[in-house]
Amino acid sequence: MDKSLESIIDNQKNYFKSKKTLSIDFRIQKLKDLLKEIKSNEKEIELALFNDLGKSSGESYLTEIHFVYSEINIALKGIKKWVKRKSVRSNLINFPSSDYIIPEPLGNTLHISPWNYPFQLSIAPLIGAIAAGNTVLLKPSEYSVQTSQVLTDILSSVFDSGHVDVVVGGPKIASDLLEFNWDYIFFTGSIEVGKIVAKAAAVNLTPTTLELGGKNPCIIDETASIKVTAKRIVWGKFTNCGQTCIAPDFLIVNKKIKNSLIKELINQITKTYSEDVIKCEEYGRIISEKHMKYLVSLVQNEKILHGGKFDIDNKFFEPTIVEIENLDSKIMESEIFGPILPIIEYEEFSEIDELIERYSHPLALYIFTNNTSFGKKFLESYPFGGGAINDTVLHIANDRLPFGGVGQSGMGKYHGESTFKTFSHFKPYISKPLWIDPPLRYPPFKNKINFLKKILKLIS
Ligand code: NAD
């Protein structure tokens, strides 16, 4: 076992044992300090996101920085209420008693984050963990190197070491970290690595959140308004170059409107990113050469309807639309996680049903239709992490909606108060006086069982 990791983790254990994080004022102060430090490092964060992923400053602000501001402000506004001990009604068997539930921190938490929204996905879980009184060891992705550096700088200037530490590195470091006995593991990443994390967590029975991915279907029925549908799909799919866990992975389109939708999708791509996308400052880049090569391999044998240009050195991949004729092709095997939009046509509803079953339990499911009651019935009849009728991605923007997957797409929920709940144990206890001690519960029961039965019947 790595000695330097051992000493970082020992330090975290001692920090938690010191009970410093139990003070609510201390937690509030740390969240305020974090907000202030992020504000004074906005330019550095935007530059790092540009260098890692070619994100424009506007996109970085909206999808990463603002998101974090909002989560911190929600925690600052809610924390005093969230941490309160709550009284619950007692019952006859316990009479007289006062019964309570109090949230307590879990302890030392490990966070492993991905590269696609490397700032937001590292800080958002941390906010809830700190608000709930835990320590955090963050291991960001080895791909988003510049953002990892900014994260290290910001977090080390706000938090004492032991309270929050950042350890950088790839799978080796991550596996070493997973060998320690954590009180909670919060993982965001691929299904494949999620399984490795779950196995490692099982050794110590560590509770875990797994925020994973998958292939998100997006259905467009024949009643959908083509223009706004195309606009919202293009935005959801090509923001961050399709490297968004809840981006629509592929479209299932009614045959009657397929051609007009494709025409409008192309029109919207051109309008948003211009004819010469490579020169468009609002269009990002693919994270690495390895991911570029994967995307190139996906379109090699496909029928390309639009786009398809790429430049591996520049990590540029044009917004691309492909028509799927064979569901067994590589592109339909697993999550694309890039700017390639496959289109599948349907005629009968049963075909949609089969496709959703095939990619069951996605992280997101979308339907575009002017028949809203059908849309509701549709979304309510399939299991998926979260979704939308007539939009993509934006369910993530409401902190009152718990965010997370189900089945293959993950377990656990966060955002807003849900993050605080994730990192808390809601501890129940009862408090009784000693001056009274009703004899009914004590043996021998022989002479009181009939009376007891009557009472139990009365109160149940
Ligand atoms: P990844 O699983 O390859 O890596 C995620 C993290 O796990 C990184 O920090 C990485 O270093 C670490 N890791 C890699 N190998 C490991 C191992 N053997 N043991 C322990 N940790 C290991 O994922 P990625 O490529 O960074 O991100 C893309 C994936 O993340 C996509 O599948 C996407 O859908 C998913 N994702 C999900 C969400 C969500 O909220 N559900 C958000 C963003 C991304």
PDB file of C-alpha atoms in Angstrom, residues 32 131 195 285 374 402 443 450:
ATOM      1  CA  LYS A  32     -18.657  30.671   2.092  1.00  0.00           C
ATOM      2  CA  ALA A 131     -22.436  20.666   4.436  1.00  0.00           C
ATOM      3  CA  LYS A 195     -18.472  -2.171 -11.369  1.00  0.00           C
ATOM      4  CA  ARG A 285     -12.973  19.514 -28.446  1.00  0.00           C
ATOM      5  CA  PHE A 374     -49.139  10.521 -24.035  1.00  0.00           C
ATOM      6  CA  PRO A 402     -32.811  14.353  -7.362  1.00  0.00           C
ATOM      7  CA  PRO A 443     -42.014 -11.115  31.787  1.00  0.00           C
ATOM      8  CA  ASN A 450     -54.614 -10.856  27.234  1.00  0.00           C
TER       9      ASN A 450
END
